[in-house]
């Protein structure tokens, strides 16, 4: 079969050389499609390599066998170059010459150095640049038309027969910057990913299942990037960039879209929230902290990441009360296994997820809710997060005001934040409910000792304040304030004010 006819509907370039009809000796500049970065004002960029902006993708930039196969234009010649990474779904082949890869990297580095506005590829990348926006769209249109379209039509006839546009960008990973990219699927029908360099270790690309399929969180393959080599896959195929361990990796990514987007098949899958809707046991590598509402049920969230409450709600709504009760029970067991291994963060996440399910289950998981809250509190105490621990205990106490464990743990949390009088109240209440509880009694003496130490500190501060004030002759006015009406903080402030006004 000959390679299919190419679409003519690729939109025209958004950036164009400004020198084409002007002074031939003027420096070559391209207009940057800079919206919204420059509020619609056109910006000019003086490229390092003008040939990358002339809208002609030269054959000499392609790996020779690939250029020859495109020239022949037969299915057999293209297929002969492809390596099937995942049967019928992910393919790789030698695509670009390494010197051209280096050219592309050098141009984007030059662009970054120009200090013109840089638009990052998507919400998940903090580095890299959208190549379409810096004047390379004409070149990339040609690359799509000449190289990507024939492959897409051959490999993915349903999704890739008629590509009409693309979002093309460079991604960049390095220690101290983005290390990798969380599991996701692309906003594309067909994705091309070519490794450009430089030298690196790690930074593999892991593939799981297709979005909307039962197996979307089952690992199928981990691909190792090589400079000049491309990998092609459906945008809906879940994948993620594994962390780089040394060096720097750059890849050119082209997200192609086209007629498939308008089909009912596309809309049926992509209009629904299907993240995490697989029912089975996911492979940890396939979990996404950005997208999966049940991530915390399996792994601890990376620092600063958390589930969006709305997507968690949608996720919980999928379960009947009976199913939710079973989930709560299972998470309690798994959280306890983590706890026993000292994995406090993982355990805290599991207990918190268990609380969600127990709430959803209502009466069916009534006896689980308070233990889950208190186990979570214990994890946060271990993590030194006393305020969170106290909040969880308070929630437990709303349900069971006479729960000795809840009073005790809240007291421990409050002592950690120096709220000794509140802690004492909790401990006294606990001691009244369980007079023989040794832990409660021990903490009560600790609490008393802490209160005593506070008093001593308070007296010392007050004495210092008196000394400072009498030196200034204002002792009488300060003395008029009864000491028991001043909090420790206020005393400290007054002492400092008196000392600094010396
Ligand atoms: O870094 C890679 O190889 C993959 C990047 C990717 O999947 C993306 O940008 O959508
Ligand atoms: Fe991707």
Tab-separated table of N, CA and C in Angstrom, residues 378-455:
chain	number	residue	atom	x	y	z
A	378	UNK	N	-2.037	9.521	64.663
A	378	UNK	CA	-0.782	8.953	65.166
A	378	UNK	C	0.333	9.099	64.111
A	379	UNK	N	-0.011	8.897	62.831
A	379	UNK	CA	0.984	9.072	61.752
A	379	UNK	C	1.471	10.519	61.722
A	380	UNK	N	0.544	11.460	61.819
A	380	UNK	CA	0.948	12.876	61.753
A	380	UNK	C	1.764	13.279	62.977
A	381	UNK	N	1.496	12.647	64.112
A	381	UNK	CA	2.359	12.908	65.281
A	381	UNK	C	3.775	12.435	64.990
A	382	UNK	N	3.883	11.253	64.379
A	382	UNK	CA	5.211	10.710	64.035
A	382	UNK	C	5.913	11.616	63.034
A	383	UNK	N	5.123	12.233	62.161
A	383	UNK	CA	5.707	13.097	61.124
A	383	UNK	C	5.992	14.511	61.646
A	384	UNK	N	5.651	14.744	62.913
A	384	UNK	CA	5.870	16.079	63.495
A	384	UNK	C	4.843	17.090	63.006
A	385	UNK	N	3.680	16.607	62.556
A	385	UNK	CA	2.626	17.506	62.054
A	385	UNK	C	1.496	17.563	63.079
A	386	UNK	N	1.822	18.229	64.210
A	386	UNK	CA	0.928	18.196	65.364
A	386	UNK	C	-0.431	18.836	65.075
A	387	UNK	N	-0.432	19.903	64.293
A	387	UNK	CA	-1.706	20.597	64.048
A	387	UNK	C	-2.679	19.683	63.297
A	388	UNK	N	-2.155	18.939	62.314
A	388	UNK	CA	-3.029	18.016	61.558
A	388	UNK	C	-3.519	16.912	62.494
A	389	UNK	N	-2.601	16.417	63.327
A	389	UNK	CA	-2.974	15.354	64.265
A	389	UNK	C	-4.090	15.840	65.195
A	390	UNK	N	-3.952	17.067	65.732
A	390	UNK	CA	-4.958	17.599	66.656
A	390	UNK	C	-6.313	17.723	65.956
A	391	UNK	N	-6.267	18.133	64.676
A	391	UNK	CA	-7.527	18.313	63.925
A	391	UNK	C	-8.238	16.961	63.747
A	392	UNK	N	-7.468	15.922	63.445
A	392	UNK	CA	-8.077	14.599	63.258
A	392	UNK	C	-8.675	14.105	64.572
A	393	UNK	N	-7.959	14.357	65.677
A	393	UNK	CA	-8.494	13.938	66.983
A	393	UNK	C	-9.785	14.704	67.303
A	394	UNK	N	-9.807	15.988	66.966
A	394	UNK	CA	-11.023	16.771	67.230
A	394	UNK	C	-12.204	16.202	66.437
A	395	UNK	N	-11.926	15.784	65.199
A	395	UNK	CA	-13.004	15.184	64.401
A	395	UNK	C	-13.500	13.895	65.067
A	396	UNK	N	-12.561	13.117	65.595
A	396	UNK	CA	-12.951	11.878	66.279
A	396	UNK	C	-13.776	12.205	67.531
A	397	UNK	N	-13.359	13.260	68.236
A	397	UNK	CA	-14.056	13.621	69.483
A	397	UNK	C	-15.458	14.179	69.230
A	398	UNK	N	-15.640	14.753	68.055
A	398	UNK	CA	-17.009	15.202	67.721
A	398	UNK	C	-17.953	14.004	67.688
A	399	UNK	N	-17.417	12.883	67.227
A	399	UNK	CA	-18.247	11.674	67.164
A	399	UNK	C	-18.293	10.942	68.506
A	400	UNK	N	-17.147	10.881	69.140
A	400	UNK	CA	-17.057	10.147	70.416
A	400	UNK	C	-16.365	11.033	71.444
A	401	UNK	N	-17.123	11.912	72.107
A	401	UNK	CA	-16.508	12.882	73.029
A	401	UNK	C	-15.760	12.224	74.186
A	402	UNK	N	-16.074	10.970	74.466
A	402	UNK	CA	-15.419	10.335	75.618
A	402	UNK	C	-14.373	9.316	75.173
A	403	UNK	N	-13.818	9.522	74.018
A	403	UNK	CA	-12.795	8.588	73.533
A	403	UNK	C	-11.438	8.965	74.149
A	404	UNK	N	-10.954	8.106	75.024
A	404	UNK	CA	-9.732	8.403	75.784
A	404	UNK	C	-8.519	8.541	74.848
A	405	UNK	N	-8.458	7.646	73.829
A	405	UNK	CA	-7.322	7.700	72.902
A	405	UNK	C	-7.296	9.035	72.152
A	406	UNK	N	-8.481	9.496	71.773
A	406	UNK	CA	-8.561	10.766	71.038
A	406	UNK	C	-8.131	11.929	71.926
A	407	UNK	N	-8.583	11.895	73.187
A	407	UNK	CA	-8.191	12.969	74.124
A	407	UNK	C	-6.687	12.939	74.353
A	408	UNK	N	-6.177	11.731	74.532
A	408	UNK	CA	-4.749	11.576	74.822
A	408	UNK	C	-3.915	12.061	73.631
A	409	UNK	N	-4.273	11.604	72.398
A	409	UNK	CA	-3.452	11.995	71.230
A	409	UNK	C	-3.553	13.493	70.948
A	410	UNK	N	-4.745	14.045	71.187
A	410	UNK	CA	-4.862	15.495	70.979
A	410	UNK	C	-3.991	16.242	71.989
A	411	UNK	N	-3.954	15.691	73.221
A	411	UNK	CA	-3.104	16.320	74.241
A	411	UNK	C	-1.641	16.270	73.817
A	412	UNK	N	-1.213	15.124	73.299
A	412	UNK	CA	0.186	14.995	72.855
A	412	UNK	C	0.458	16.020	71.761
A	413	UNK	N	-0.488	16.135	70.818
A	413	UNK	CA	-0.316	17.101	69.716
A	413	UNK	C	-0.243	18.521	70.274
A	414	UNK	N	-1.116	18.805	71.218
A	414	UNK	CA	-1.155	20.168	71.779
A	414	UNK	C	0.107	20.484	72.581
A	415	UNK	N	0.644	19.466	73.229
A	415	UNK	CA	1.903	19.706	73.955
A	415	UNK	C	3.027	20.018	72.968
A	416	UNK	N	2.962	19.381	71.794
A	416	UNK	CA	4.004	19.655	70.791
A	416	UNK	C	3.934	21.089	70.279
A	417	UNK	N	2.748	21.682	70.347
A	417	UNK	CA	2.630	23.071	69.886
A	417	UNK	C	2.564	24.041	71.083
A	418	UNK	N	3.007	23.567	72.245
A	418	UNK	CA	3.067	24.358	73.490
A	418	UNK	C	1.707	24.892	73.923
A	419	UNK	N	0.644	24.175	73.573
A	419	UNK	CA	-0.679	24.564	74.093
A	419	UNK	C	-0.919	23.734	75.352
A	420	UNK	N	-0.115	24.023	76.378
A	420	UNK	CA	-0.114	23.139	77.542
A	420	UNK	C	-1.409	23.185	78.351
A	421	UNK	N	-2.043	24.345	78.427
A	421	UNK	CA	-3.262	24.348	79.258
A	421	UNK	C	-4.384	23.571	78.553
A	422	UNK	N	-4.453	23.677	77.190
A	422	UNK	CA	-5.462	22.890	76.461
A	422	UNK	C	-5.153	21.394	76.577
A	423	UNK	N	-3.844	21.081	76.483
A	423	UNK	CA	-3.429	19.678	76.593
A	423	UNK	C	-3.840	19.139	77.968
A	424	UNK	N	-3.649	19.975	78.996
A	424	UNK	CA	-3.978	19.568	80.365
A	424	UNK	C	-5.472	19.253	80.488
A	425	UNK	N	-6.294	20.107	79.844
A	425	UNK	CA	-7.744	19.860	79.882
A	425	UNK	C	-8.070	18.481	79.319
A	426	UNK	N	-7.440	18.180	78.156
A	426	UNK	CA	-7.683	16.872	77.511
A	426	UNK	C	-7.231	15.738	78.422
A	427	UNK	N	-6.074	15.920	79.046
A	427	UNK	CA	-5.537	14.845	79.882
A	427	UNK	C	-6.371	14.650	81.155
A	428	UNK	N	-6.846	15.755	81.689
A	428	UNK	CA	-7.701	15.637	82.885
A	428	UNK	C	-8.995	14.903	82.540
A	429	UNK	N	-9.546	15.238	81.364
A	429	UNK	CA	-10.777	14.554	80.929
A	429	UNK	C	-10.505	13.074	80.713
A	430	UNK	N	-9.342	12.775	80.123
A	430	UNK	CA	-8.990	11.366	79.876
A	430	UNK	C	-8.781	10.640	81.192
A	431	UNK	N	-8.131	11.290	82.141
A	431	UNK	CA	-7.851	10.657	83.445
A	431	UNK	C	-9.144	10.374	84.208
A	432	UNK	N	-10.092	11.267	84.029
A	432	UNK	CA	-11.382	11.073	84.711
A	432	UNK	C	-12.093	9.831	84.140
A	433	UNK	N	-11.975	9.685	82.776
A	433	UNK	CA	-12.641	8.551	82.124
A	433	UNK	C	-11.912	7.234	82.386
A	434	UNK	N	-10.592	7.331	82.522
A	434	UNK	CA	-9.793	6.103	82.685
A	434	UNK	C	-8.685	6.366	83.719
A	435	UNK	N	-9.091	6.361	85.009
A	435	UNK	CA	-8.158	6.773	86.070
A	435	UNK	C	-6.901	5.911	86.146
A	436	UNK	N	-6.976	4.661	85.677
A	436	UNK	CA	-5.783	3.809	85.823
A	436	UNK	C	-4.859	3.887	84.601
A	437	UNK	N	-5.160	4.754	83.662
A	437	UNK	CA	-4.345	4.830	82.435
A	437	UNK	C	-2.986	5.469	82.745
A	438	UNK	N	-1.930	4.637	82.635
A	438	UNK	CA	-0.595	5.110	83.040
A	438	UNK	C	-0.059	6.155	82.077
A	439	UNK	N	-0.337	5.959	80.790
A	439	UNK	CA	0.182	6.924	79.790
A	439	UNK	C	-0.397	8.311	80.039
A	440	UNK	N	-1.688	8.319	80.357
A	440	UNK	CA	-2.358	9.596	80.605
A	440	UNK	C	-1.728	10.268	81.820
A	441	UNK	N	-1.475	9.453	82.856
A	441	UNK	CA	-0.907	10.037	84.079
A	441	UNK	C	0.506	10.559	83.836
A	442	UNK	N	1.255	9.774	83.081
A	442	UNK	CA	2.633	10.208	82.782
A	442	UNK	C	2.616	11.530	82.014
A	443	UNK	N	1.716	11.631	81.059
A	443	UNK	CA	1.649	12.874	80.266
A	443	UNK	C	1.177	14.049	81.123
A	444	UNK	N	0.304	13.736	82.052
A	444	UNK	CA	-0.181	14.810	82.929
A	444	UNK	C	0.979	15.405	83.729
A	445	UNK	N	1.860	14.505	84.225
A	445	UNK	CA	3.006	15.063	84.974
A	445	UNK	C	3.922	15.835	84.042
A	446	UNK	N	4.094	15.304	82.799
A	446	UNK	CA	4.912	16.054	81.818
A	446	UNK	C	4.318	17.429	81.558
A	447	UNK	N	3.008	17.427	81.462
A	447	UNK	CA	2.297	18.666	81.148
A	447	UNK	C	2.457	19.664	82.307
A	448	UNK	N	2.369	19.106	83.532
A	448	UNK	CA	2.543	19.957	84.712
A	448	UNK	C	3.956	20.542	84.720
A	449	UNK	N	4.926	19.661	84.433
A	449	UNK	CA	6.325	20.114	84.422
A	449	UNK	C	6.505	21.209	83.371
A	450	UNK	N	5.872	21.019	82.220
A	450	UNK	CA	6.000	22.017	81.141
A	450	UNK	C	5.378	23.335	81.582
A	451	UNK	N	4.215	23.230	82.285
A	451	UNK	CA	3.542	24.449	82.752
A	451	UNK	C	4.407	25.163	83.791
A	452	UNK	N	5.056	24.341	84.645
A	452	UNK	CA	5.940	24.903	85.675
A	452	UNK	C	7.110	25.643	85.024
A	453	UNK	N	7.691	24.974	83.996
A	453	UNK	CA	8.827	25.580	83.290
A	453	UNK	C	8.392	26.894	82.641
A	454	UNK	N	7.176	26.892	82.148
A	454	UNK	CA	6.635	28.112	81.529
A	454	UNK	C	6.537	29.241	82.550
A	455	UNK	N	6.055	28.833	83.760
A	455	UNK	CA	5.891	29.837	84.819
A	455	UNK	C	7.241	30.452	85.197
